[in-house]
């Protein structure tokens, strides 16, 4: 967009503080600008995507912020200590995780440093599978987590991320979220968000957490073969578009909180909270382990302690969480 | 190709400490591959030059039973830094990161280990040549389990 002048942030902050419409003359007095300038400033804001109402009797009112990854909007709303304190925003990039890794490899990445993209051309999921990252429709982010945790607790990193995402969906979008082992977030029977955590052996203790949330996709935005397995917050809420910037605030807040727990080594606490969202206990399941499939009744699902299953012959088996690739309910 | 010829090939593999051998002749193709049975045998072998711990490769029994190959004297072992599942390539359809005989640099990725969707790229962290791959693709590995033997450059 050809934007010759930048937004008047003083005016923006002023309008955000108001609870009701303000007469133009009052704004002009308070901010010491003339009427022509005020109208021009409001037009610039409207061009940038702000929903501004200029009512002939009531005055000026800011109805909504744009659904655009504007750095000033995201930084301003941020209520975190670590996650997202440093931000990189891309209109498009191959993968936000690659962007963060490049910084980590250079030794120039701060804990919590975050990359956000409107679109990804090479978003990835598990085992090189592509993650649909349509422009402007989802939240695609990656952040750096510097965690000194024992190597038998690395799986907590995945739990922490999926827990924060599930929490956000429940609290912000008011949708019942569930976590499918180990890290996919579902609403109903369809997947709404995915998490991919990466580490590199020559950078011990350094993790890049990648998160993709489907926000504003409509059914038609998903390719046919994904429609039965993928959904978005918009599809589930049925109340129109969801503002991604507004979603980021709680998402980053929960991530910040949960990762603070991981940093303090409160692994059990994270695991217990995670278990609240993970169903399946008492159900018949099929799990994959070392290329084999084992069916049985799920007795316990604990991402730290392990998975207990009563197999078809009635024998109880315990599996280490790190070795279980998938758990599927069977009917 | 008859059994005797195959046995000769196995002896050839043992004599030269080969892990894999493929012979293509008119109309026939034979591929021999040694399986590594379990990770524990190699673990106690000290990494620094300890001649006593390295049986001469040529002395492998000629009976044809492919015993677990010992790593060559001086070979460095890349161990698993975590519990997880071992993958030799980035995706099921892509080529393995490394094969036996491939040169590696410290930053070369040799495999991926997954534990609950934490994907850990394992780097060689040394310069050399891959001489053995000790784990099968998709296999569950333990902390400290040897994954590769690398001959230092």
CSV table of C-alpha atoms in Angstrom, one decimal:
chain,number,residue,atom,x,y,z
A,1,UNK,CA,0.0,0.0,0.0
A,2,UNK,CA,1.3,3.4,-0.9
A,3,UNK,CA,1.3,5.1,2.4
A,4,UNK,CA,2.9,8.4,2.2
A,5,UNK,CA,2.4,9.4,5.8
A,6,UNK,CA,2.7,7.3,8.8
A,7,UNK,CA,-0.1,7.1,11.4
A,8,UNK,CA,-0.4,9.7,14.0
A,9,UNK,CA,0.3,7.6,17.1
A,10,UNK,CA,-0.7,10.3,19.5
A,11,UNK,CA,-4.1,10.5,18.0
A,12,UNK,CA,-4.4,6.7,17.9
A,13,UNK,CA,-3.5,6.4,21.6
A,14,UNK,CA,-6.0,9.1,22.4
A,15,UNK,CA,-8.8,7.4,20.5
A,16,UNK,CA,-8.0,4.0,22.1
A,17,UNK,CA,-8.4,5.6,25.6
A,18,UNK,CA,-11.9,6.8,24.8
A,19,UNK,CA,-14.9,4.9,25.8
A,20,UNK,CA,-17.4,6.9,23.8
A,21,UNK,CA,-17.2,9.0,20.6
A,22,UNK,CA,-15.4,12.3,20.9
A,23,UNK,CA,-16.3,15.5,19.1
A,24,UNK,CA,-13.7,16.6,16.5
A,25,UNK,CA,-13.4,20.0,18.2
A,26,UNK,CA,-12.4,18.3,21.5
A,27,UNK,CA,-9.7,16.3,19.8
A,28,UNK,CA,-8.4,19.3,17.9
A,29,UNK,CA,-8.1,21.2,21.3
A,30,UNK,CA,-6.5,18.4,23.2
A,31,UNK,CA,-4.0,17.4,20.5
A,32,UNK,CA,-3.5,20.9,19.1
A,33,UNK,CA,-4.2,20.2,15.5
A,34,UNK,CA,-6.6,21.9,13.0
A,35,UNK,CA,-9.7,20.4,11.6
A,36,UNK,CA,-8.2,19.7,8.1
A,37,UNK,CA,-5.2,17.8,9.7
A,38,UNK,CA,-7.5,15.8,11.9
A,39,UNK,CA,-9.6,14.6,8.9
A,40,UNK,CA,-6.4,13.8,7.0
A,41,UNK,CA,-5.0,11.8,10.0
A,42,UNK,CA,-8.2,9.9,10.3
A,43,UNK,CA,-8.1,9.0,6.6
A,44,UNK,CA,-4.6,7.7,7.0
A,45,UNK,CA,-5.7,5.5,9.8
A,46,UNK,CA,-8.6,4.3,7.8
A,47,UNK,CA,-6.3,3.5,4.9
A,48,UNK,CA,-4.1,1.5,7.3
A,49,UNK,CA,-7.1,-0.6,8.1
A,50,UNK,CA,-8.4,1.0,11.3
A,51,UNK,CA,-12.1,1.1,11.6
A,52,UNK,CA,-12.8,4.7,12.3
A,53,UNK,CA,-16.3,6.1,12.5
A,54,UNK,CA,-17.0,9.8,12.1
A,55,UNK,CA,-20.5,10.4,13.2
A,56,UNK,CA,-22.0,13.8,12.3
A,57,UNK,CA,-23.5,14.3,15.8
A,58,UNK,CA,-21.6,12.1,18.1
A,59,UNK,CA,-18.1,12.5,16.7
A,60,UNK,CA,-15.1,10.3,16.2
A,61,UNK,CA,-14.8,6.7,17.4
A,62,UNK,CA,-12.3,4.0,16.9
A,63,UNK,CA,-14.2,0.7,16.3
A,64,UNK,CA,-11.5,-1.8,15.7
A,65,UNK,CA,-7.8,-2.2,15.0
A,66,UNK,CA,-6.8,-3.7,11.6
A,67,UNK,CA,-6.3,-7.4,11.2
A,68,UNK,CA,-2.8,-6.7,10.1
A,69,UNK,CA,0.5,-7.6,11.7
A,70,UNK,CA,1.4,-4.1,12.6
A,71,UNK,CA,4.4,-4.0,14.9
A,72,UNK,CA,3.2,-1.0,17.0
A,73,UNK,CA,-0.1,-2.8,17.7
A,74,UNK,CA,1.5,-6.0,18.7
A,75,UNK,CA,4.2,-4.5,20.9
A,76,UNK,CA,1.8,-2.1,22.5
A,77,UNK,CA,-0.6,-4.9,23.5
A,78,UNK,CA,2.1,-7.2,24.7
A,79,UNK,CA,1.9,-8.3,28.3
A,80,UNK,CA,4.8,-10.7,28.5
A,81,UNK,CA,8.2,-10.8,30.2
A,82,UNK,CA,10.2,-12.9,27.7
A,83,UNK,CA,8.2,-14.1,24.7
A,84,UNK,CA,7.9,-11.6,21.9
A,85,UNK,CA,9.9,-8.8,23.7
A,86,UNK,CA,11.8,-8.7,20.4
A,87,UNK,CA,9.7,-9.0,17.3
A,88,UNK,CA,10.4,-9.7,13.6
A,89,UNK,CA,7.4,-9.3,11.3
A,90,UNK,CA,7.4,-10.7,7.7
A,91,UNK,CA,4.8,-10.2,5.0
A,92,UNK,CA,6.0,-13.5,3.7
A,93,UNK,CA,8.9,-15.8,4.5
A,94,UNK,CA,9.8,-19.4,3.9
A,95,UNK,CA,9.3,-20.4,7.5
A,96,UNK,CA,9.4,-18.4,10.7
A,97,UNK,CA,11.4,-21.1,12.4
A,98,UNK,CA,14.1,-20.8,9.8
A,99,UNK,CA,14.2,-17.0,10.5
A,100,UNK,CA,14.8,-17.6,14.2
A,101,UNK,CA,17.3,-20.4,13.6
A,102,UNK,CA,19.3,-18.1,11.4
A,103,UNK,CA,19.6,-15.7,14.3
A,104,UNK,CA,20.4,-18.5,16.8
A,105,UNK,CA,23.2,-19.8,14.6
A,106,UNK,CA,24.6,-16.3,14.5
A,107,UNK,CA,24.5,-16.1,18.2
A,108,UNK,CA,22.3,-13.1,18.0
A,109,UNK,CA,19.0,-14.3,19.4
A,110,UNK,CA,17.5,-13.3,22.7
A,111,UNK,CA,15.3,-15.7,24.7
A,112,UNK,CA,11.8,-15.3,23.6
A,113,UNK,CA,12.6,-13.5,20.3
A,114,UNK,CA,9.7,-14.0,18.0
A,115,UNK,CA,9.1,-14.1,14.2
A,116,UNK,CA,5.6,-13.6,12.8
A,117,UNK,CA,4.5,-14.0,9.2
A,118,UNK,CA,1.4,-13.1,7.3
A,119,UNK,CA,2.2,-16.0,5.0
A,120,UNK,CA,4.8,-18.8,4.8
A,121,UNK,CA,5.9,-20.3,1.6
A,122,UNK,CA,7.5,-23.4,3.3
A,123,UNK,CA,5.7,-23.8,6.6
A,124,UNK,CA,6.4,-27.2,7.9
A,125,UNK,CA,4.8,-29.9,10.0
A,126,UNK,CA,6.0,-33.2,11.3
A,127,UNK,CA,8.4,-35.1,9.1
A,128,UNK,CA,8.6,-32.6,6.3
A,129,UNK,CA,4.9,-32.3,5.7
A,130,UNK,CA,3.8,-28.9,4.5
A,131,UNK,CA,1.7,-26.7,6.8
A,132,UNK,CA,-0.9,-24.7,4.9
A,133,UNK,CA,0.1,-21.1,5.5
A,134,UNK,CA,-2.3,-19.0,3.5
A,135,UNK,CA,-1.6,-15.3,3.5
A,136,UNK,CA,-3.4,-13.3,6.2
A,137,UNK,CA,-5.6,-16.2,7.3
A,138,UNK,CA,-3.6,-17.7,10.1
A,139,UNK,CA,-1.2,-16.9,12.9
A,140,UNK,CA,2.2,-18.3,12.0
A,141,UNK,CA,4.9,-17.7,14.5
A,142,UNK,CA,8.1,-19.1,15.9
A,143,UNK,CA,10.1,-18.1,18.9
A,144,UNK,CA,13.3,-18.9,20.6
A,145,UNK,CA,13.3,-20.7,23.9
A,146,UNK,CA,16.6,-21.0,25.8
A,147,UNK,CA,15.9,-23.7,28.3
A,148,UNK,CA,18.3,-25.5,30.6
A,149,UNK,CA,16.3,-28.6,31.1
A,150,UNK,CA,17.4,-32.3,31.4
A,151,UNK,CA,17.3,-34.3,28.1
A,152,UNK,CA,14.6,-36.6,29.5
A,153,UNK,CA,12.2,-33.7,29.8
A,154,UNK,CA,12.4,-32.2,26.3
A,155,UNK,CA,8.9,-33.4,25.6
A,156,UNK,CA,7.6,-30.8,28.0
A,157,UNK,CA,8.5,-28.1,25.5
A,158,UNK,CA,5.9,-29.5,23.1
A,159,UNK,CA,3.4,-29.8,26.0
A,160,UNK,CA,4.0,-26.3,27.0
A,161,UNK,CA,3.3,-24.9,23.6
A,162,UNK,CA,0.2,-26.9,22.9
A,163,UNK,CA,-1.1,-26.1,26.4
A,164,UNK,CA,-0.8,-22.3,25.7
A,165,UNK,CA,-2.5,-22.7,22.4
A,166,UNK,CA,-5.4,-24.7,23.8
A,167,UNK,CA,-5.7,-22.2,26.6
A,168,UNK,CA,-5.9,-19.3,24.2
A,169,UNK,CA,-8.5,-21.0,22.1
A,170,UNK,CA,-10.7,-21.7,25.1
A,171,UNK,CA,-10.3,-18.3,26.8
A,172,UNK,CA,-10.2,-16.0,23.8
A,173,UNK,CA,-12.3,-17.8,21.2
A,174,UNK,CA,-14.5,-19.5,23.7
A,175,UNK,CA,-14.2,-22.8,21.9
A,176,UNK,CA,-13.7,-26.2,23.5
A,177,UNK,CA,-10.1,-27.1,22.6
A,178,UNK,CA,-8.6,-30.5,23.0
A,179,UNK,CA,-5.0,-31.7,22.5
A,180,UNK,CA,-4.3,-34.8,20.5
A,181,UNK,CA,-1.1,-36.6,21.4
A,182,UNK,CA,1.4,-35.2,21.4
A,183,UNK,CA,0.7,-31.6,20.2
A,184,UNK,CA,-2.1,-31.0,17.8
A,185,UNK,CA,-4.9,-28.8,19.0
A,186,UNK,CA,-8.4,-29.7,17.9
A,187,UNK,CA,-11.8,-28.2,18.1
A,188,UNK,CA,-14.3,-31.0,17.7
A,189,UNK,CA,-12.9,-33.6,15.3
A,190,UNK,CA,-10.8,-31.2,13.3
A,191,UNK,CA,-7.4,-29.8,13.8
A,192,UNK,CA,-7.1,-26.0,14.3
A,193,UNK,CA,-3.5,-25.6,15.3
A,194,UNK,CA,-0.2,-27.4,15.1
A,195,UNK,CA,3.1,-27.1,16.9
A,196,UNK,CA,6.6,-28.1,15.8
A,197,UNK,CA,9.6,-27.8,18.2
A,198,UNK,CA,13.1,-28.0,16.8
A,199,UNK,CA,16.5,-28.4,18.4
A,200,UNK,CA,20.0,-28.9,17.1
A,201,UNK,CA,22.5,-31.0,18.8
A,202,UNK,CA,25.3,-28.4,18.4
A,203,UNK,CA,23.1,-25.9,20.3
A,204,UNK,CA,22.1,-27.7,23.4
A,205,UNK,CA,19.3,-26.2,25.4
A,206,UNK,CA,18.1,-24.1,22.5
A,207,UNK,CA,14.7,-24.7,21.1
A,208,UNK,CA,12.7,-23.0,18.3
A,209,UNK,CA,9.0,-23.4,18.9
A,210,UNK,CA,6.9,-23.0,15.7
A,211,UNK,CA,3.1,-22.6,16.0
A,212,UNK,CA,0.5,-22.4,13.3
A,213,UNK,CA,-3.1,-21.5,14.1
A,214,UNK,CA,-5.9,-21.5,11.5
A,215,UNK,CA,-7.8,-18.3,12.3
A,216,UNK,CA,-9.8,-16.9,9.4
A,217,UNK,CA,-9.9,-19.7,6.8
A,218,UNK,CA,-13.3,-20.5,5.5
A,219,UNK,CA,-14.2,-24.0,4.4
A,220,UNK,CA,-13.4,-23.0,0.8
A,221,UNK,CA,-9.9,-21.9,1.8
A,222,UNK,CA,-8.9,-25.5,2.6
A,223,UNK,CA,-8.1,-27.9,-0.2
A,224,UNK,CA,-10.8,-30.6,-0.6
A,225,UNK,CA,-8.7,-33.3,1.1
A,226,UNK,CA,-8.2,-31.2,4.2
A,227,UNK,CA,-11.8,-30.2,4.8
A,228,UNK,CA,-12.7,-33.1,7.0
A,229,UNK,CA,-9.5,-32.8,9.1
A,230,UNK,CA,-8.8,-29.1,9.3
A,231,UNK,CA,-10.8,-26.2,10.7
A,232,UNK,CA,-10.3,-22.6,11.7
A,233,UNK,CA,-11.5,-20.4,14.6
A,234,UNK,CA,-13.7,-18.6,12.2
A,235,UNK,CA,-15.4,-21.7,11.0
A,236,UNK,CA,-16.0,-22.9,14.5
A,237,UNK,CA,-17.2,-19.6,15.9
A,238,UNK,CA,-19.5,-18.8,13.1
A,239,UNK,CA,-19.5,-15.1,14.0
A,240,UNK,CA,-17.3,-13.7,11.2
A,241,UNK,CA,-13.6,-12.9,11.0
A,242,UNK,CA,-11.4,-13.1,14.1
A,243,UNK,CA,-8.8,-10.3,14.6
A,244,UNK,CA,-5.4,-12.0,14.6
A,245,UNK,CA,-3.7,-9.2,16.4
A,246,UNK,CA,-6.2,-9.5,19.2
A,247,UNK,CA,-5.6,-13.2,19.3
A,248,UNK,CA,-1.9,-12.7,19.6
A,249,UNK,CA,-2.1,-10.9,22.9
A,250,UNK,CA,-3.5,-13.8,24.9
A,251,UNK,CA,-1.5,-16.4,22.9
A,252,UNK,CA,1.8,-14.7,23.7
A,253,UNK,CA,0.7,-14.1,27.3
A,254,UNK,CA,0.0,-17.8,27.8
A,255,UNK,CA,3.2,-18.9,26.1
A,256,UNK,CA,5.1,-16.6,28.3
A,257,UNK,CA,3.5,-18.0,31.4
A,258,UNK,CA,3.8,-21.6,30.5
A,259,UNK,CA,7.4,-21.3,29.4
A,260,UNK,CA,8.2,-19.5,32.6
A,261,UNK,CA,7.0,-22.7,34.4
A,262,UNK,CA,9.2,-24.8,32.2
A,263,UNK,CA,12.2,-22.6,32.9
A,264,UNK,CA,11.5,-23.1,36.6
A,265,UNK,CA,11.4,-26.9,36.0
A,266,UNK,CA,7.8,-27.2,37.1
A,267,UNK,CA,7.3,-30.1,34.7
A,268,UNK,CA,4.6,-31.9,36.6
A,269,UNK,CA,2.5,-28.8,36.8
A,270,UNK,CA,2.8,-28.3,33.0
A,271,UNK,CA,2.0,-32.0,32.4
A,272,UNK,CA,-1.0,-31.9,34.7
A,273,UNK,CA,-2.5,-28.8,33.0
A,274,UNK,CA,-1.8,-30.4,29.6
A,275,UNK,CA,-3.6,-33.6,30.7
A,276,UNK,CA,-6.8,-31.5,31.3
A,277,UNK,CA,-7.0,-31.0,27.5
A,278,UNK,CA,-5.9,-34.4,26.4
A,279,UNK,CA,-8.7,-36.9,26.2
A,280,UNK,CA,-8.4,-40.6,25.6
A,281,UNK,CA,-8.0,-42.2,29.0
A,282,UNK,CA,-10.3,-45.2,29.4
A,283,UNK,CA,-10.8,-45.3,25.6
A,284,UNK,CA,-9.7,-47.9,23.1
A,285,UNK,CA,-6.6,-46.7,21.3
A,286,UNK,CA,-3.9,-47.7,18.9
A,287,UNK,CA,-0.5,-46.3,19.5
A,288,UNK,CA,2.6,-46.3,17.3
A,289,UNK,CA,5.9,-47.1,18.8
A,290,UNK,CA,9.1,-48.0,16.9
A,291,UNK,CA,7.2,-48.6,13.7
A,292,UNK,CA,4.8,-51.0,15.5
A,293,UNK,CA,1.1,-50.5,16.3
A,294,UNK,CA,-0.2,-51.6,19.7
A,295,UNK,CA,-3.9,-51.6,20.5
A,296,UNK,CA,-5.5,-51.5,23.9
A,297,UNK,CA,-7.2,-49.5,26.5
A,298,UNK,CA,-5.5,-46.3,27.6
A,299,UNK,CA,-5.0,-46.3,31.3
A,300,UNK,CA,-2.8,-43.3,31.8
A,301,UNK,CA,-1.6,-40.5,29.5
A,302,UNK,CA,1.2,-38.6,31.1
A,303,UNK,CA,3.7,-36.7,29.0
A,304,UNK,CA,6.4,-36.9,31.7
A,305,UNK,CA,5.8,-40.2,33.4
A,306,UNK,CA,4.7,-42.3,30.5
A,307,UNK,CA,1.8,-44.0,28.9
A,308,UNK,CA,0.1,-47.0,30.3
A,309,UNK,CA,-2.0,-49.3,28.2
A,310,UNK,CA,-3.8,-52.6,28.8
A,311,UNK,CA,-3.2,-54.5,25.6
A,312,UNK,CA,-5.7,-56.8,24.0
A,313,UNK,CA,-4.5,-59.8,26.0
A,314,UNK,CA,-5.1,-57.9,29.2
A,315,UNK,CA,-1.4,-57.3,29.9
A,316,UNK,CA,-0.4,-53.9,31.2
A,317,UNK,CA,2.3,-52.1,29.2
A,318,UNK,CA,4.1,-48.9,30.0
A,319,UNK,CA,5.7,-46.8,27.3
A,320,UNK,CA,8.0,-43.9,27.5
A,321,UNK,CA,6.3,-40.7,26.2
A,322,UNK,CA,9.3,-39.9,23.9
A,323,UNK,CA,8.9,-43.2,22.1
A,324,UNK,CA,5.2,-42.9,21.3
A,325,UNK,CA,4.6,-41.2,18.0
A,326,UNK,CA,0.8,-41.2,17.7
A,327,UNK,CA,-2.2,-42.3,19.7
A,328,UNK,CA,-5.4,-42.8,17.8
A,329,UNK,CA,-8.8,-43.6,19.3
A,330,UNK,CA,-10.4,-46.6,17.7
A,331,UNK,CA,-14.1,-47.5,17.9
B,1,UNK,CA,24.8,-66.6,-8.4
B,2,UNK,CA,25.2,-69.6,-6.1
B,3,UNK,CA,25.5,-69.9,-2.4
B,4,UNK,CA,29.3,-70.2,-2.6
B,5,UNK,CA,29.6,-67.0,-4.4
B,6,UNK,CA,27.4,-65.2,-1.9
B,7,UNK,CA,29.5,-66.6,0.9
B,8,UNK,CA,32.6,-65.2,-0.8
B,9,UNK,CA,30.9,-61.8,-0.9
B,10,UNK,CA,30.1,-62.0,2.8
B,11,UNK,CA,33.8,-62.9,3.5
B,12,UNK,CA,34.8,-60.0,1.3
B,13,UNK,CA,32.5,-57.7,3.4
B,14,UNK,CA,34.0,-59.0,6.6
B,15,UNK,CA,37.6,-58.7,5.4
B,16,UNK,CA,37.1,-55.1,4.4
B,17,UNK,CA,34.7,-54.2,7.2
B,18,UNK,CA,32.0,-53.2,4.8
B,19,UNK,CA,28.4,-52.7,6.0
B,20,UNK,CA,26.7,-52.8,2.7
B,21,UNK,CA,27.6,-54.3,-0.7
B,22,UNK,CA,25.6,-54.3,-3.9
B,23,UNK,CA,26.6,-56.4,-6.9
B,24,UNK,CA,24.9,-56.0,-10.3
B,25,UNK,CA,25.5,-58.6,-12.9
B,26,UNK,CA,23.6,-59.5,-16.0
B,27,UNK,CA,20.1,-60.3,-14.9
B,28,UNK,CA,21.0,-60.4,-11.2
B,29,UNK,CA,21.3,-57.9,-8.5
B,30,UNK,CA,22.4,-58.8,-5.0
B,31,UNK,CA,22.5,-56.4,-2.1
B,32,UNK,CA,24.0,-57.5,1.2
B,33,UNK,CA,23.6,-55.5,4.3
B,34,UNK,CA,24.9,-56.1,7.8
B,35,UNK,CA,22.4,-55.5,10.6
B,36,UNK,CA,23.6,-54.1,13.8
B,37,UNK,CA,22.0,-56.1,16.6
B,38,UNK,CA,21.6,-53.8,19.6
B,39,UNK,CA,23.4,-50.8,20.7
B,40,UNK,CA,24.9,-51.9,24.0
B,41,UNK,CA,27.9,-53.8,22.6
B,42,UNK,CA,29.5,-50.8,21.2
B,43,UNK,CA,28.9,-48.5,24.1
B,44,UNK,CA,31.6,-49.5,26.5
B,45,UNK,CA,34.2,-49.1,23.9
B,46,UNK,CA,36.3,-46.2,24.8
B,47,UNK,CA,36.5,-43.5,22.2
B,48,UNK,CA,40.2,-42.6,22.5
B,49,UNK,CA,42.7,-45.0,20.9
B,50,UNK,CA,42.5,-48.2,22.9
B,51,UNK,CA,43.9,-51.0,20.7
B,52,UNK,CA,42.8,-53.8,23.0
B,53,UNK,CA,39.2,-52.9,22.7
B,54,UNK,CA,39.2,-53.1,18.9
B,55,UNK,CA,39.3,-56.6,17.5
B,56,UNK,CA,41.0,-56.8,14.1
B,57,UNK,CA,38.2,-56.6,11.6
B,58,UNK,CA,39.8,-59.2,9.3
B,59,UNK,CA,39.6,-61.7,12.1
B,60,UNK,CA,35.8,-61.9,11.9
B,61,UNK,CA,34.6,-65.5,11.7
B,62,UNK,CA,34.5,-66.7,8.2
B,63,UNK,CA,31.5,-68.8,9.0
B,64,UNK,CA,29.3,-66.2,7.3
B,65,UNK,CA,27.3,-65.3,10.3
B,66,UNK,CA,27.4,-61.5,10.2
B,67,UNK,CA,28.4,-60.6,13.7
B,68,UNK,CA,27.8,-57.1,15.0
B,69,UNK,CA,30.6,-55.2,13.4
B,70,UNK,CA,33.0,-53.5,15.7
B,71,UNK,CA,33.8,-49.9,15.1
B,72,UNK,CA,37.2,-49.4,13.6
B,73,UNK,CA,39.9,-48.4,16.0
B,74,UNK,CA,39.9,-44.7,16.5
B,75,UNK,CA,36.4,-44.3,15.1
B,76,UNK,CA,34.3,-41.7,16.9
B,77,UNK,CA,30.7,-42.6,17.9
B,78,UNK,CA,27.9,-40.1,17.6
B,79,UNK,CA,25.6,-40.8,20.5
B,80,UNK,CA,22.0,-40.0,21.0
B,81,UNK,CA,21.6,-36.9,23.2
B,82,UNK,CA,18.0,-37.9,24.1
B,83,UNK,CA,15.4,-40.5,24.1
B,84,UNK,CA,13.3,-40.6,20.9
B,85,UNK,CA,12.7,-42.0,17.5
B,86,UNK,CA,15.5,-42.0,15.0
B,87,UNK,CA,15.0,-40.8,11.4
B,88,UNK,CA,17.6,-40.8,8.7
B,89,UNK,CA,15.9,-38.3,6.4
B,90,UNK,CA,13.8,-35.1,6.8
B,91,UNK,CA,10.7,-36.7,5.3
B,92,UNK,CA,9.8,-40.2,4.2
B,93,UNK,CA,10.4,-39.4,0.6
B,94,UNK,CA,13.6,-37.5,0.9
B,95,UNK,CA,17.1,-38.9,0.6
B,96,UNK,CA,18.9,-39.8,3.9
B,97,UNK,CA,21.0,-37.1,5.4
B,98,UNK,CA,24.1,-39.4,5.3
B,99,UNK,CA,25.1,-42.8,4.0
B,100,UNK,CA,28.0,-45.0,4.8
B,101,UNK,CA,31.1,-43.5,3.2
B,102,UNK,CA,29.8,-40.0,3.2
B,103,UNK,CA,32.2,-37.2,4.4
B,104,UNK,CA,30.8,-35.1,7.2
B,105,UNK,CA,31.7,-31.6,8.5
B,106,UNK,CA,30.9,-30.5,12.1
B,107,UNK,CA,27.7,-28.7,10.9
B,108,UNK,CA,26.5,-31.6,8.8
B,109,UNK,CA,23.1,-33.0,9.8
B,110,UNK,CA,23.3,-36.7,10.2
B,111,UNK,CA,19.8,-37.6,11.4
B,112,UNK,CA,16.8,-36.3,13.3
B,113,UNK,CA,15.5,-37.6,16.6
B,114,UNK,CA,11.9,-37.0,17.5
B,115,UNK,CA,10.5,-37.0,21.0
B,116,UNK,CA,6.9,-35.8,21.2
B,117,UNK,CA,7.3,-33.5,18.2
B,118,UNK,CA,10.5,-32.0,19.5
B,119,UNK,CA,12.6,-32.5,16.4
B,120,UNK,CA,16.3,-32.6,17.2
B,121,UNK,CA,18.7,-32.2,14.3
B,122,UNK,CA,21.8,-34.2,15.2
B,123,UNK,CA,25.0,-32.7,13.8
B,124,UNK,CA,28.2,-34.5,13.2
B,125,UNK,CA,30.1,-32.0,15.3
B,126,UNK,CA,33.4,-33.3,13.8
B,127,UNK,CA,35.0,-33.7,10.5
B,128,UNK,CA,35.3,-37.2,9.1
B,129,UNK,CA,33.6,-40.0,7.2
B,130,UNK,CA,30.6,-42.1,8.2
B,131,UNK,CA,31.7,-45.7,8.5
B,132,UNK,CA,28.7,-47.2,10.2
B,133,UNK,CA,25.0,-46.5,10.8
B,134,UNK,CA,24.1,-48.3,14.0
B,135,UNK,CA,20.3,-47.7,14.1
B,136,UNK,CA,17.5,-48.5,11.7
B,137,UNK,CA,15.2,-45.7,10.4
B,138,UNK,CA,12.1,-45.3,12.7
B,139,UNK,CA,13.7,-47.2,15.6
B,140,UNK,CA,13.3,-46.0,19.2
B,141,UNK,CA,16.6,-45.0,20.7
B,142,UNK,CA,17.8,-44.4,24.3
B,143,UNK,CA,19.8,-41.7,25.8
B,144,UNK,CA,23.5,-42.2,25.0
B,145,UNK,CA,22.8,-45.0,22.4
B,146,UNK,CA,25.4,-45.0,19.6
B,147,UNK,CA,24.0,-43.8,16.3
B,148,UNK,CA,26.9,-43.5,13.9
B,149,UNK,CA,30.5,-44.4,13.8
B,150,UNK,CA,32.6,-41.7,12.2
B,151,UNK,CA,36.2,-42.0,11.1
B,152,UNK,CA,37.9,-38.7,12.0
B,153,UNK,CA,39.5,-36.8,9.1
